[in-house]
mmCIF file of C-alpha atoms in Angstrom:
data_model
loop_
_atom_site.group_PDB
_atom_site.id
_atom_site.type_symbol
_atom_site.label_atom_id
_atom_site.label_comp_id
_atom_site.label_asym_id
_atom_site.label_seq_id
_atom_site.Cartn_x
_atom_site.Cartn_y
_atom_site.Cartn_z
ATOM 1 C CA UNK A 1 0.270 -8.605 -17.097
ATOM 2 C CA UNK A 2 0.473 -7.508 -13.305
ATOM 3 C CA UNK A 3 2.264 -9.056 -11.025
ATOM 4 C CA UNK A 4 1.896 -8.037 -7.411
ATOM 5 C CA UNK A 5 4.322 -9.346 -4.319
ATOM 6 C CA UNK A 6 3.692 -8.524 -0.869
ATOM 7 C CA UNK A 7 4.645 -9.390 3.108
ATOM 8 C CA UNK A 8 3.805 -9.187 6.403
ATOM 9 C CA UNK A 9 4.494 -6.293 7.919
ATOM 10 C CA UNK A 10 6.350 -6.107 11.524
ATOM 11 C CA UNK A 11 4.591 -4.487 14.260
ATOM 12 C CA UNK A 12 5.014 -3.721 18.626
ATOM 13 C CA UNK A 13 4.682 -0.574 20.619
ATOM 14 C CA UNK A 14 5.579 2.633 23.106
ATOM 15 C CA UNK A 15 9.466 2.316 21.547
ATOM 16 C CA UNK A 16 8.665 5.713 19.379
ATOM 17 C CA UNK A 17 11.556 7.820 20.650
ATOM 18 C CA UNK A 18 14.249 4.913 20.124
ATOM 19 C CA UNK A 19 13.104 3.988 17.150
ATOM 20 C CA UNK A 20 12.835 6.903 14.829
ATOM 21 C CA UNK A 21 16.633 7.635 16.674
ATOM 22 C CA UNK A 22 17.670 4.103 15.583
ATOM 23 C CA UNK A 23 16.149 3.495 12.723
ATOM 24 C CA UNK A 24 16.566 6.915 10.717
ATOM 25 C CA UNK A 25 12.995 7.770 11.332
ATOM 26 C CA UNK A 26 11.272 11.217 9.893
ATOM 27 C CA UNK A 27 11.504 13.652 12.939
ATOM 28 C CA UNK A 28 7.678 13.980 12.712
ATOM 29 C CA UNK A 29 5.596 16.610 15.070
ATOM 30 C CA UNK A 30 3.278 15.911 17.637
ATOM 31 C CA UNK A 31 0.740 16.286 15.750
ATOM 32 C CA UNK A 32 1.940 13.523 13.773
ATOM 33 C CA UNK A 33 2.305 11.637 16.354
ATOM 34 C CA UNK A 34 -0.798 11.682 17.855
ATOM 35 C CA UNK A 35 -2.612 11.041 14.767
ATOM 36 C CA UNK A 36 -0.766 7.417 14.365
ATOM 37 C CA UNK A 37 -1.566 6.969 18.169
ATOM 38 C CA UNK A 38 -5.166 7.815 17.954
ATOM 39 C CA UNK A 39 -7.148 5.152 15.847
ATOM 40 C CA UNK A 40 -10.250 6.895 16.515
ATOM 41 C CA UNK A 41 -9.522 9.777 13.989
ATOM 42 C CA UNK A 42 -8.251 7.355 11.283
ATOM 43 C CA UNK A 43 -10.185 7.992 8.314
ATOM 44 C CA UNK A 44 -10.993 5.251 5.707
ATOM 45 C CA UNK A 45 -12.060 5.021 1.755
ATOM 46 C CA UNK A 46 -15.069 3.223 0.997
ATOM 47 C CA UNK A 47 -14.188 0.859 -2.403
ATOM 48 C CA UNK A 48 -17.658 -0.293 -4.503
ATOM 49 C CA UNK A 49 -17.363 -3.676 -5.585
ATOM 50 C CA UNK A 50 -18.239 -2.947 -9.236
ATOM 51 C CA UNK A 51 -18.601 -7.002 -9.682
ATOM 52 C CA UNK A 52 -21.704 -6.909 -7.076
ATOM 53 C CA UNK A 53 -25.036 -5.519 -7.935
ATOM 54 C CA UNK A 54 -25.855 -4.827 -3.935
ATOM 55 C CA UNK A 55 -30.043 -4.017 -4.040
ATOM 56 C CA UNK A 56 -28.893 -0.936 -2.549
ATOM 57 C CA UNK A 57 -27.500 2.266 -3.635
ATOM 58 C CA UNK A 58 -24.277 2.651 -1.716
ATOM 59 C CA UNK A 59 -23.171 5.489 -4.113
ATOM 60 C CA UNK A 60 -26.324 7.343 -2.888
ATOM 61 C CA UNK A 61 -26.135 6.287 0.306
ATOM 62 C CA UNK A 62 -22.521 7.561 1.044
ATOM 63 C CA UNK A 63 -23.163 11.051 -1.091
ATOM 64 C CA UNK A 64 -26.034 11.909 1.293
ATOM 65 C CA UNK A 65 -23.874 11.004 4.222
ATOM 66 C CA UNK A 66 -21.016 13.325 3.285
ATOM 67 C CA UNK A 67 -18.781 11.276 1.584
ATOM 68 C CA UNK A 68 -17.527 12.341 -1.631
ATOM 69 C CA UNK A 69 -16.053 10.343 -4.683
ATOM 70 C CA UNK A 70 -12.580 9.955 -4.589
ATOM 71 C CA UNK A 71 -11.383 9.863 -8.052
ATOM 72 C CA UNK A 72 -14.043 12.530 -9.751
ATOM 73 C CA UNK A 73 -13.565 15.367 -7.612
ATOM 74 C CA UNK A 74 -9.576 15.163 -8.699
ATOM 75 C CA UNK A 75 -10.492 14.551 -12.386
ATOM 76 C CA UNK A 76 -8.867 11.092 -11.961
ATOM 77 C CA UNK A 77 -10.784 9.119 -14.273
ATOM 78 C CA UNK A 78 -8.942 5.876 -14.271
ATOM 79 C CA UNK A 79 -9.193 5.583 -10.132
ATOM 80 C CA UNK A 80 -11.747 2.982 -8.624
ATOM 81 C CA UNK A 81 -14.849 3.824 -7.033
ATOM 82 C CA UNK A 82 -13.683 5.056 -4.225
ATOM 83 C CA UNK A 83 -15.649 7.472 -1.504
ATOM 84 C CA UNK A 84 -13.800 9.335 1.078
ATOM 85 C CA UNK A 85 -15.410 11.880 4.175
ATOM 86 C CA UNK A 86 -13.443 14.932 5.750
ATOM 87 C CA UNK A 87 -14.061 13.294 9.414
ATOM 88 C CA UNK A 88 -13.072 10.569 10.830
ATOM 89 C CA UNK A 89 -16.162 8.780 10.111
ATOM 90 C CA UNK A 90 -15.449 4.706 9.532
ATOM 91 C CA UNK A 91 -18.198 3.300 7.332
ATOM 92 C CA UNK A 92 -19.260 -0.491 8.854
ATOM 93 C CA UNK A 93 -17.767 -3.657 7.399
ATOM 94 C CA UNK A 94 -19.729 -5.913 4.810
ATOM 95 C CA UNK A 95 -20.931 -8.834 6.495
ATOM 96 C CA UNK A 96 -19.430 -12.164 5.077
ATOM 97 C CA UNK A 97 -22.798 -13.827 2.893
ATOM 98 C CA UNK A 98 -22.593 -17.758 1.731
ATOM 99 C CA UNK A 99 -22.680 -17.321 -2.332
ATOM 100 C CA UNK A 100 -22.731 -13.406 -2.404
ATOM 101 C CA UNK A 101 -19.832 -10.901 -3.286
ATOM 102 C CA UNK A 102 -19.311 -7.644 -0.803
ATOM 103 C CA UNK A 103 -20.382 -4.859 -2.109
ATOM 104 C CA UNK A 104 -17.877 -2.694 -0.389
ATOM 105 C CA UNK A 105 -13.959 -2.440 0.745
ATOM 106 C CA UNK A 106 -12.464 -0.402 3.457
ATOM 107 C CA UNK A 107 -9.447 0.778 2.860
ATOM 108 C CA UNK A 108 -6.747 3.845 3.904
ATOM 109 C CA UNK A 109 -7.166 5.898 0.644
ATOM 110 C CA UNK A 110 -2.947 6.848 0.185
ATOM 111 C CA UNK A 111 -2.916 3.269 -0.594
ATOM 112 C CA UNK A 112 -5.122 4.034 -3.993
ATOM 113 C CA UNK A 113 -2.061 6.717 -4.710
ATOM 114 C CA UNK A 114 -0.068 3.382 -5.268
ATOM 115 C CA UNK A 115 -3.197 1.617 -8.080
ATOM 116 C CA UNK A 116 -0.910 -0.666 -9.479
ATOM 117 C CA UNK A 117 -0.481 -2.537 -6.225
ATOM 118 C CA UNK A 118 -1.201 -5.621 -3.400
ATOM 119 C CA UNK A 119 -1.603 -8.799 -2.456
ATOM 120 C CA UNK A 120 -2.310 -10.050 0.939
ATOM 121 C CA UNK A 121 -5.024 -8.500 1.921
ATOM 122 C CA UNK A 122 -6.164 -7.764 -1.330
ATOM 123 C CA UNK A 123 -7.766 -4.381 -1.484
ATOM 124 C CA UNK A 124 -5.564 -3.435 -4.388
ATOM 125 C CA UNK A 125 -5.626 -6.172 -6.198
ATOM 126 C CA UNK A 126 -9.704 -5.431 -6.197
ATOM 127 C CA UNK A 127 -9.131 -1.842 -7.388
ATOM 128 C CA UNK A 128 -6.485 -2.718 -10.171
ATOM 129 C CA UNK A 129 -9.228 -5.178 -11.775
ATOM 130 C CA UNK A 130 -11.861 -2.276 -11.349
ATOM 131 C CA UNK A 131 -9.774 -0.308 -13.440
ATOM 132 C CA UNK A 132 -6.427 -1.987 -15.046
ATOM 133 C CA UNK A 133 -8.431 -4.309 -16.951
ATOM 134 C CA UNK A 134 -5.504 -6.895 -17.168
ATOM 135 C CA UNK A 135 -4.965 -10.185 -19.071
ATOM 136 C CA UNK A 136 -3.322 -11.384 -15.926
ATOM 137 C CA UNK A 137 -2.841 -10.135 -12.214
ATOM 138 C CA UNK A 138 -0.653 -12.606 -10.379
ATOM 139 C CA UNK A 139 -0.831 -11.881 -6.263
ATOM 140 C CA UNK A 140 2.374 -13.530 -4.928
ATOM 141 C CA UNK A 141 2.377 -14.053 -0.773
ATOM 142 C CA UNK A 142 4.559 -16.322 0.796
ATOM 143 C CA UNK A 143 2.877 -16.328 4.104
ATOM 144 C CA UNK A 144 0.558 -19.161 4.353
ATOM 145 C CA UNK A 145 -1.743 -17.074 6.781
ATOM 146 C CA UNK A 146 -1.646 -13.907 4.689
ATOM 147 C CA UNK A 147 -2.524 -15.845 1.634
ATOM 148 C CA UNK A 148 -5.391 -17.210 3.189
ATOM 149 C CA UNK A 149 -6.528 -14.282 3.729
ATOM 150 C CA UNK A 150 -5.798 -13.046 0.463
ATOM 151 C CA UNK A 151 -7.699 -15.962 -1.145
ATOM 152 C CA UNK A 152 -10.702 -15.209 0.947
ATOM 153 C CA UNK A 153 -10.786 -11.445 -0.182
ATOM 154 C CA UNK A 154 -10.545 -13.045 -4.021
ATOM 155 C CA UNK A 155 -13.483 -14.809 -3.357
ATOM 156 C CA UNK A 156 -15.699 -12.356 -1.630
ATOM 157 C CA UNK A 157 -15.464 -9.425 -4.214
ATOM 158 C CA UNK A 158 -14.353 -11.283 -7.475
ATOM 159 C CA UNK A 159 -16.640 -13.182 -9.768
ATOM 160 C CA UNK A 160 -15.869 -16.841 -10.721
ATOM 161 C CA UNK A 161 -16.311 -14.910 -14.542
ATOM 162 C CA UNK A 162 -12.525 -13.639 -13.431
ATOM 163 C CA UNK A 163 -10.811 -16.362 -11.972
ATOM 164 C CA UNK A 164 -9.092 -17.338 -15.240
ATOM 165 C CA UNK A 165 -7.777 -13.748 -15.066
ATOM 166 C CA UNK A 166 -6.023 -13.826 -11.371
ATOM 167 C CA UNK A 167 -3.941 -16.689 -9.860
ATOM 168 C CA UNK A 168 -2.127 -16.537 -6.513
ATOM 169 C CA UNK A 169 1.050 -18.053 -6.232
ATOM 170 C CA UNK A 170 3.659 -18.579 -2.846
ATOM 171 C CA UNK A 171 6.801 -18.007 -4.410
ATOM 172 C CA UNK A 172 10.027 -16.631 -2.151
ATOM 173 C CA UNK A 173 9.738 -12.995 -3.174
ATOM 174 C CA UNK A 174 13.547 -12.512 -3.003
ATOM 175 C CA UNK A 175 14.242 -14.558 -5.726
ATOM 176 C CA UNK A 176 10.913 -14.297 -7.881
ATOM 177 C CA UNK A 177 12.457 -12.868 -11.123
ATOM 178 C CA UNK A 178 14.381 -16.012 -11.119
ATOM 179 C CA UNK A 179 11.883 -18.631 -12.529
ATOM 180 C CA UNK A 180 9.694 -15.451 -13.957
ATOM 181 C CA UNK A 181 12.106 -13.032 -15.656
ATOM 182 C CA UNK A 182 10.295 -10.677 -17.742
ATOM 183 C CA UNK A 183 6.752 -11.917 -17.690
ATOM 184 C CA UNK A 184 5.343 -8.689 -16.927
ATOM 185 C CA UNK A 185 4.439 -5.192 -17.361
ATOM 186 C CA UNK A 186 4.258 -4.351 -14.190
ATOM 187 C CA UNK A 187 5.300 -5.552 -11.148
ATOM 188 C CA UNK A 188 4.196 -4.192 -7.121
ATOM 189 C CA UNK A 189 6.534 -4.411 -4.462
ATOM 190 C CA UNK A 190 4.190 -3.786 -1.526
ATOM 191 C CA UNK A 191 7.306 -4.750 0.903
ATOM 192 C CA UNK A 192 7.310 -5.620 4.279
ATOM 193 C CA UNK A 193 7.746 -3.049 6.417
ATOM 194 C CA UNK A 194 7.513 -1.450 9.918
ATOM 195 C CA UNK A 195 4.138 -0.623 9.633
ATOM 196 C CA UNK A 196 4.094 2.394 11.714
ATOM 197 C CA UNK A 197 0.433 1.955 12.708
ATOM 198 C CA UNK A 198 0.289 -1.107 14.213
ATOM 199 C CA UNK A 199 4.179 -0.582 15.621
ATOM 200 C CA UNK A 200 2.665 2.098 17.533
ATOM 201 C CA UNK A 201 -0.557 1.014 18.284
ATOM 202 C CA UNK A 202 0.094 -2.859 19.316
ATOM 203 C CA UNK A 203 -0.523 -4.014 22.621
ATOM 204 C CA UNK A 204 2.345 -3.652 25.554
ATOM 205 C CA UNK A 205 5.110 -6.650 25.134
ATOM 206 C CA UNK A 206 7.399 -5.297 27.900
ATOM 207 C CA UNK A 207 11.052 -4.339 26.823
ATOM 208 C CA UNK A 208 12.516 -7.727 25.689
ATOM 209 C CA UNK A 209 9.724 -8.390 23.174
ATOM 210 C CA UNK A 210 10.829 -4.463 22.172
ATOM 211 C CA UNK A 211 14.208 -5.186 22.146
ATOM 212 C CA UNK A 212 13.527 -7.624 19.233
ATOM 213 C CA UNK A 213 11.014 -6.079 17.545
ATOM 214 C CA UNK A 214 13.674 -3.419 17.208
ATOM 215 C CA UNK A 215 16.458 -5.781 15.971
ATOM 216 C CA UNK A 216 13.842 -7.357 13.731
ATOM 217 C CA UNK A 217 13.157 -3.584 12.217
ATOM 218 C CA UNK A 218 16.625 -2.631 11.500
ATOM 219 C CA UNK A 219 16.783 -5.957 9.290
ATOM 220 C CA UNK A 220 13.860 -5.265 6.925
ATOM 221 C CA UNK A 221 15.857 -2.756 4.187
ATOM 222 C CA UNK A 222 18.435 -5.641 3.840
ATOM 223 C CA UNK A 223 14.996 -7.298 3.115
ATOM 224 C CA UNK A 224 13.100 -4.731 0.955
ATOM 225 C CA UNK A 225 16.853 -4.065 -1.159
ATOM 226 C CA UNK A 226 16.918 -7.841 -2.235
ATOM 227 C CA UNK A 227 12.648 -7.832 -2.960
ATOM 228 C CA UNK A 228 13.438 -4.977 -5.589
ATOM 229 C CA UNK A 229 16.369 -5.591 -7.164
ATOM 230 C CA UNK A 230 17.534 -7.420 -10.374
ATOM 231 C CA UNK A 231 16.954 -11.053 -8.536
ATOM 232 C CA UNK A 232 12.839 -10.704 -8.346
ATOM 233 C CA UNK A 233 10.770 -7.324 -9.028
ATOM 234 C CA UNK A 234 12.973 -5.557 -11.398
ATOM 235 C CA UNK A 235 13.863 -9.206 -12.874
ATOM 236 C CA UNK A 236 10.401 -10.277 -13.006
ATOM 237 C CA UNK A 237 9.263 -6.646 -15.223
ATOM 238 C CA UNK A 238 9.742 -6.881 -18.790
ATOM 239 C CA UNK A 239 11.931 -4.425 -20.597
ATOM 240 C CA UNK A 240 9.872 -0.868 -21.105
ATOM 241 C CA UNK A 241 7.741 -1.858 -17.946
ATOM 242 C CA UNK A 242 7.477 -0.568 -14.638
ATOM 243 C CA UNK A 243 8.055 -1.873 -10.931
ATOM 244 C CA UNK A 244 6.007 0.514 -7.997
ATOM 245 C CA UNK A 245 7.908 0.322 -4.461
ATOM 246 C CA UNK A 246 5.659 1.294 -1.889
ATOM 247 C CA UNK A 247 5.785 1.213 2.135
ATOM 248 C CA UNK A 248 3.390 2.067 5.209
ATOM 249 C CA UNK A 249 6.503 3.548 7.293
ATOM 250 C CA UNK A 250 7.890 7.280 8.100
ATOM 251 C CA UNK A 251 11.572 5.334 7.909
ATOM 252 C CA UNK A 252 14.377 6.577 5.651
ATOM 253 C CA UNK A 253 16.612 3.519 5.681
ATOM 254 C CA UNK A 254 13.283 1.693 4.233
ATOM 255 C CA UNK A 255 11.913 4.087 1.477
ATOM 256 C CA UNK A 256 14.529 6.300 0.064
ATOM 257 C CA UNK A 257 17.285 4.362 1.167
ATOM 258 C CA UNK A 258 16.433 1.253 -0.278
ATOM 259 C CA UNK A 259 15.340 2.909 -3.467
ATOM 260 C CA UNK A 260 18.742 4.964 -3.527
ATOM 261 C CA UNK A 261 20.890 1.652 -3.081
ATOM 262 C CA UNK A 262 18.660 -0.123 -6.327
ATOM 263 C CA UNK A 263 19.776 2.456 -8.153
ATOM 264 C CA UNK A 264 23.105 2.319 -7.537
ATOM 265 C CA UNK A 265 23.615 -1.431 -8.123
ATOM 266 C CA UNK A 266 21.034 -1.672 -11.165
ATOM 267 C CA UNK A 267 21.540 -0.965 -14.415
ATOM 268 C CA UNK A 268 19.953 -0.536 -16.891
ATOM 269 C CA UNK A 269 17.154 1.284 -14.729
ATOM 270 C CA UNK A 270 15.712 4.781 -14.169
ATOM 271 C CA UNK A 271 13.673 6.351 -11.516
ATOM 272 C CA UNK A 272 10.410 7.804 -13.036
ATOM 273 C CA UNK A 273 9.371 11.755 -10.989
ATOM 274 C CA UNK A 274 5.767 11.108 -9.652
ATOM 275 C CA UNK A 275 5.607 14.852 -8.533
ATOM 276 C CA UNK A 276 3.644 16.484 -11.525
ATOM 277 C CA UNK A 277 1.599 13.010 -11.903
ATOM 278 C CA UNK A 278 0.616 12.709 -8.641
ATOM 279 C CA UNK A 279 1.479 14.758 -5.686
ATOM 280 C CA UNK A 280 0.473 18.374 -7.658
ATOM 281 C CA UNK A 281 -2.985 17.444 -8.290
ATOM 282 C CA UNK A 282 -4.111 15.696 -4.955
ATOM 283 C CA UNK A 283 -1.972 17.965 -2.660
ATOM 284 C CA UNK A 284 -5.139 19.700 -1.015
ATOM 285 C CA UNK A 285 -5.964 16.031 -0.205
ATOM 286 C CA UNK A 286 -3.088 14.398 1.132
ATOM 287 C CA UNK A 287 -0.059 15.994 2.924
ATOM 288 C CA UNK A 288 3.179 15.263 0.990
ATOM 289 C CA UNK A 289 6.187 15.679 3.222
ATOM 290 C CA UNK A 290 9.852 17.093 0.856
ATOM 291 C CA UNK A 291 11.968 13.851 0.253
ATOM 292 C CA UNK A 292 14.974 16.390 -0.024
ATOM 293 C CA UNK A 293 16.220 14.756 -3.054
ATOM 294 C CA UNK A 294 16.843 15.927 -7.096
ATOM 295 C CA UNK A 295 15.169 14.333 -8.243
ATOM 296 C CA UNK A 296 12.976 13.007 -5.707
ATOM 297 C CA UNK A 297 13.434 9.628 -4.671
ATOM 298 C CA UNK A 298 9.478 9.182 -4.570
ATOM 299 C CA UNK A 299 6.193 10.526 -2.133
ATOM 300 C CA UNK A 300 5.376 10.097 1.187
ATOM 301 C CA UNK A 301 1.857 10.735 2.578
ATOM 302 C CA UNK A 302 2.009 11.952 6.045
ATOM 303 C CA UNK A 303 -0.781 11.665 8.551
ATOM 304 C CA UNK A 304 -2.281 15.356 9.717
ATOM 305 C CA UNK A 305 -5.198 16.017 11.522
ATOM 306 C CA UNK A 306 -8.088 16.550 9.060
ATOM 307 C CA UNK A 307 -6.447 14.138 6.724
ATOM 308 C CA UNK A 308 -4.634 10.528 8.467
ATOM 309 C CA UNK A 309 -4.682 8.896 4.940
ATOM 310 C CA UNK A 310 -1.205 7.588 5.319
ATOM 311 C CA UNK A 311 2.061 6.577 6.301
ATOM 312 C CA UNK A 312 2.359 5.366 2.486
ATOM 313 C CA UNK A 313 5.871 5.982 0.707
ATOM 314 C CA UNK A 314 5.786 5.090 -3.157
ATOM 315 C CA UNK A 315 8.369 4.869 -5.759
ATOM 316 C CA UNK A 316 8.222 3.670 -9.672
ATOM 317 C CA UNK A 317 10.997 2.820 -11.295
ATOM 318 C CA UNK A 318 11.315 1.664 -15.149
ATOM 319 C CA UNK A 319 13.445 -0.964 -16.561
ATOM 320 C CA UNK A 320 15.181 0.163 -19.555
ATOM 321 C CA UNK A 321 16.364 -2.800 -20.772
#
C-alpha cells in the first residue's frame, strides 16, 4: 500500500536576492535564474492516460512532432508513458468532457524522478497506478481547495473499475502516523514548500505582502521536519518500507536540512544513495547539481537552458524497524 501526503506550496515575487541570502538558498547562476523567470521556455512531459482509449493516436501524434518517450529511451521500463521534446514546446490541455476520461497529463518531468509520489494535484498519483499496480494508494490533503482539486483529477483520468483501489482522506499530515502507524509500504512526503516557480513568477504584492511571504518561508522546514518524522511519514511506513521526501525549491534549510535533522532524531532509520539508481543514468537529461554531502543527502534537478525540468529535490529514506 501507498500512501501519499501533500500541501500547498507558498508562493510571491521580485524578493530573489533576499531570499536565497535569508533563507540558505543555492547561489544559482543567471542562467538559472532566468530560466525560473521565463515561463515561456518551461518545458513539460506529456502523461498518456493508459485508462482512456482516446480515438486518436497521441503516441503517434507526439513521435511525429518531436517528442520522444520518456522512460524507453533511458531503458526505464517501469516509468509511465511519458513523452518529453528538447524545446520548450507546451503540448495543449485536454478539454474537460461530461462522462469521458483525459487522455493526457501535463506535467514537469523531474517530478516522474520522484514515481512513488503526490496528491493534490494528482499527476503522480496517475503515474504510480500506471505503473505501481497497488492494492491501495491513499492521497492525503488537508486543504479543502487542493483536495478538490485532487478529487477532480481522480475522476477525469481514473476509471470507476479503480475507485475501490484509491481513497482520499484530509488527515493533519503532522500527526498522520498517529492513527495509521505502519499501514504502508510506502509513504510520499510531497511537502510544502517555497515553490520557487511561482515565488518568482507571482504577481507584484508590494513589500509588506513580501515581508510575510518571507516570514512565512523561513517557517516551512519547522513544517517539513515534523511531516517526516516518527509522528506521521516515517510512523505511517511499515518496517522494511520506504518514505520519498521530495521538494520544488533550490533551499538548503528545506531539502538537506530537513532530511539531515530526521536523521539525527530518528532511529531506527537509514538514508538510501539514489546516485547509481537514478542520477547516473538520466544525467544527459536532467542537470543534477553536487549536494556536497557523503553520502549524499539526496538529488536536486536544476533548471538549465535546454532542459527547465526542475527545481525538484528528492530523498528516500528506509525504516529499519
Amino acid at each position: 500500500m501507498v500512501v501519499l501526503l501533500e500541501g500547498s506550496p507558498i508562493s510571491t515575487e521580485e524578493l530573489w536576492s533576499s531570499a536565497r541570502v535569508t533563507i540558505g538558498f543555492l547561489v544559482i547562476s543567471l542562467t538559472k535564474r532566468k530560466v525560473l523567470l521565463n515561463p515561456g521556455c518551461w518545458q513539460y512531459g506529456v502523461i498518456l492516460n493508459l485508462f482512456s482509449s482516446p480515438p486518436v493516436s497521441y503516441r503517434a501524434v507526439l513521435l511525429n512532432t518531436g517528442f520522444w518517450q520518456y522512460g524507453v529511451m533511458l531503458n526505464l521500463f517501469s516509468s509511465p508513458p511519458c513523452f518529453i521534446h528538447p524545446s520548450p514546446v507546451r503540448y495543449p490541455s485536454p478539454p474537460h468532457r461530461q462522462g469521458q476520461l483525459k487522455p493526457y497529463y501535463l506535467m514537469n518531468a523531474a517530478s516522474l524522478l520522484v514515481l512513488d509520489l503526490c496528491s493534490a494535484p494528482g499527476g503522480k498519483a496517475l503515474a504510480i497506478l500506471q505503473t505501481a499496480d497497488p492494492a491501495l494508494l491513499c492521497c492525503n490533503e488537508m486543504d479543502p481547495h487542493r483536495r478538490d482539486w485532487l478529487a477532480k483529477t481522480l475522476e477525469s483520468f481514473i476509471p470507476q473499475s479503480l475507485s475501490s483501489t484509491v481513497t482520499v482522506s484530509n488527515q493533519d499530515g503532522r500527526i498522520f502516523g498517529q492513527s495509521e502507524a505502519g499501514m504502508y509500504d510506502k509513504v510520499l512526503l510531497d511537502a510544502p514548500c517555497s515553490n520557487d516557480r511561482s515565488w518568482l513568477f507571482s504577481g507584484p504584492g508590494g513589500e509588506q505582502h513580501g515581508a510575510v511571504r518571507l516570514r512565512e518561508r523561513a517557517r516551512l522546514p519547522t513544517l517539513q521536519t515534523q511531516l517526516l518524522r516518527y509522528m506521521s511519514a516515517l510512523a505511517a511506513v511499515r518496517p522494511g518500507g520506504v518514505a520519498v521526501y521530495s521538494t520544488c525549491t533550490l533551499s538548503r534549510s528545506e531539502n538537506q536540512e530537513v532530511v539531515e535533522a530526521v536523521l539525527n532524531t530518528c532511529p531506527g532509520v537509514e538514508l538510501q544513495d539514489l546516485e547509481e539508481e537514478l542520477a547516473l543514468p538520466l544525467q544527459e537529461h536532467f542537470t543534477f547539481t553536487p549536494l556536497g554531502h557523503t553520502p549524499s543527502l539526496g538529488l536536486l534537478v536544476v533548471p538549465q537552458q535546454g532542459q527547465t525540468w526542475g527545481p525538484m529535490f528528492l530523498s528516500r529514506i528506509k525504516r529499519i524497524h
